[in-house]
Amino acid sequence: MITHVKGRLIEKNPAYVVIDLNGLGYLLRISLHTYSQIGDSESCMLYTHLSIKEDAHTLFGFAEREERELFRHLISVSGVGPNTAQMILSSLSPVDAQQAILAENVLLLKSVKGIGGKTAQRIIIDLKDKLAKEQKRIFLRQIFIISKYLFFTYSPTDFFDVFFKKNF
């Protein structure tokens, strides 16, 4: 499994990039979201997902881990392949796609080329609970990190003064 590719950006267009890694060029299919995140600098690092089919091995690239995770969730849905998942992530930002699933916004998902009503419903049914649990886990982790930082930064009295007296 190839988890990421870091090297020199040789070619960049909205559909794919080519990254040179020690003389070996990797072609990675990317979404428009990733395309907009990649700068024009010579060095580039993308998280990857390798899709293996009978007739092709395709490497997909993502600027952020969260986009790759959403891509993997999407391809776990019956009827949604890598190309369809990439189309979703090109039409909607990862945050918008996630919010559409959590809010059960069938119309927004149907607005993506290649997604019909049944597929949109299947995506929502299969992923809503997974994404909700994931968001809750991320939120709790952020709260833990913030509270840990505050515990080591402020004394209990200062914490009370800073966060409660000024806010209430």
XYZ file of C-alpha atoms in Angstrom:
168
model
C 0.000 0.000 0.000
C 1.284 3.441 -0.920
C 0.143 5.927 1.736
C 1.619 9.084 0.265
C 3.913 10.383 -2.443
C 6.311 13.264 -1.866
C 8.500 14.593 -4.623
C 8.942 17.110 -7.388
C 5.792 18.274 -9.163
C 6.334 17.664 -12.892
C 2.850 18.194 -14.320
C -0.375 19.549 -12.862
C -3.828 19.793 -14.382
C -7.380 19.496 -12.961
C -7.583 15.740 -13.609
C -4.156 14.504 -12.511
C -0.644 15.367 -11.384
C 2.697 13.743 -12.111
C 5.160 13.660 -9.226
C 8.788 12.672 -9.776
C 10.194 10.627 -6.917
C 13.875 9.772 -7.437
C 13.498 9.456 -11.190
C 10.194 7.563 -11.119
C 7.119 9.526 -12.216
C 3.843 8.791 -10.405
C 0.600 9.772 -12.116
C -2.052 10.508 -9.480
C -5.687 11.210 -10.332
C -6.929 14.146 -8.280
C -10.159 15.977 -7.515
C -10.695 19.659 -8.250
C -10.500 20.273 -4.509
C -6.996 18.790 -4.375
C -6.049 20.678 -7.546
C -6.975 23.953 -5.864
C -4.975 23.010 -2.735
C -1.752 22.198 -4.599
C 0.420 25.239 -4.942
C 2.776 25.979 -7.782
C 5.833 25.070 -5.741
C 8.227 22.461 -7.049
C 7.837 20.153 -4.035
C 4.556 18.324 -3.532
C 3.152 15.747 -1.109
C -0.159 13.960 -1.604
C -1.889 11.234 0.395
C -2.815 8.330 -1.831
C -5.251 5.520 -2.401
C -4.369 2.685 -4.773
C -7.318 1.242 -6.690
C -6.615 -2.168 -8.202
C -8.903 -3.523 -10.891
C -8.582 -6.296 -13.419
C -7.411 -3.963 -16.153
C -5.744 -1.086 -14.262
C -3.927 0.047 -11.152
C -4.915 3.643 -10.487
C -3.340 5.900 -7.891
C -5.579 8.656 -6.491
C -4.026 11.664 -4.756
C -5.443 13.875 -1.999
C -4.143 17.083 -0.454
C -5.626 16.199 2.953
C -6.087 12.998 4.917
C -9.728 13.885 5.558
C -10.449 13.974 1.829
C -8.835 10.553 1.400
C -10.893 9.139 4.286
C -14.111 10.494 2.792
C -13.091 9.017 -0.580
C -12.606 5.624 1.087
C -15.976 5.901 2.798
C -17.627 6.756 -0.507
C -16.130 3.811 -2.400
C -17.347 1.488 0.358
C -20.922 2.239 -0.759
C -22.357 -0.260 -3.233
C -22.561 1.332 -6.669
C -19.980 4.044 -5.949
C -16.618 3.396 -7.536
C -13.427 5.438 -7.405
C -14.372 7.544 -10.428
C -17.774 8.415 -8.970
C -16.235 9.202 -5.576
C -13.707 11.458 -7.274
C -16.536 13.168 -9.182
C -18.304 13.854 -5.862
C -15.122 15.329 -4.379
C -14.584 17.434 -7.511
C -18.130 18.805 -7.443
C -18.366 19.353 -3.683
C -15.691 20.168 -1.149
C -15.093 17.373 1.367
C -16.814 19.457 4.053
C -19.833 20.129 1.816
C -20.095 16.461 0.825
C -19.904 15.386 4.456
C -22.516 17.961 5.492
C -24.809 16.884 2.646
C -24.636 13.292 3.862
C -25.185 14.206 7.514
C -28.076 16.543 6.655
C -29.561 13.936 4.279
C -29.450 16.461 1.428
C -30.367 14.202 -1.491
C -30.767 17.137 -3.898
C -27.184 18.317 -3.373
C -25.806 14.819 -3.907
C -28.000 14.375 -7.002
C -26.509 17.570 -8.439
C -23.234 15.671 -8.925
C -22.860 14.231 -12.430
C -23.466 10.479 -12.362
C -25.356 10.416 -9.043
C -29.036 9.560 -9.219
C -31.655 9.511 -6.513
C -31.126 5.886 -5.509
C -27.349 6.243 -5.284
C -27.684 9.461 -3.271
C -30.050 7.691 -0.841
C -27.681 4.718 -0.572
C -24.733 7.026 0.194
C -26.731 8.724 2.936
C -27.997 5.467 4.448
C -24.574 3.806 4.418
C -22.446 6.746 5.569
C -24.546 8.968 7.818
C -23.872 7.023 11.026
C -20.195 6.438 10.183
C -19.564 10.108 9.518
C -21.520 11.222 12.593
C -19.427 8.935 14.816
C -16.250 10.181 13.173
C -17.220 13.823 13.690
C -18.047 13.156 17.330
C -14.685 11.442 17.838
C -12.838 14.381 16.241
C -14.797 16.879 18.340
C -14.032 15.017 21.581
C -10.358 14.802 20.643
C -10.253 18.563 20.028
C -11.930 19.224 23.383
C -9.369 16.984 25.085
C -6.461 18.797 23.432
C -7.860 22.220 24.313
C -8.546 21.254 27.916
C -5.072 19.716 28.241
C -3.532 22.920 26.890
C -5.607 25.065 29.234
C -4.766 22.868 32.225
C -1.046 23.373 31.693
C -1.321 27.035 30.723
C -3.566 28.498 33.425
C -4.008 28.029 37.140
C -7.613 27.168 38.125
C -8.192 30.754 39.303
C -6.823 32.283 36.094
C -8.828 29.832 34.002
C -12.020 30.889 35.797
C -11.192 34.589 35.334
C -10.300 34.297 31.664
C -13.086 32.002 30.481
C -16.033 32.617 32.738
C -15.920 36.188 33.988
C -15.300 37.617 30.507
C -17.846 35.391 28.755
C -20.754 35.634 31.184
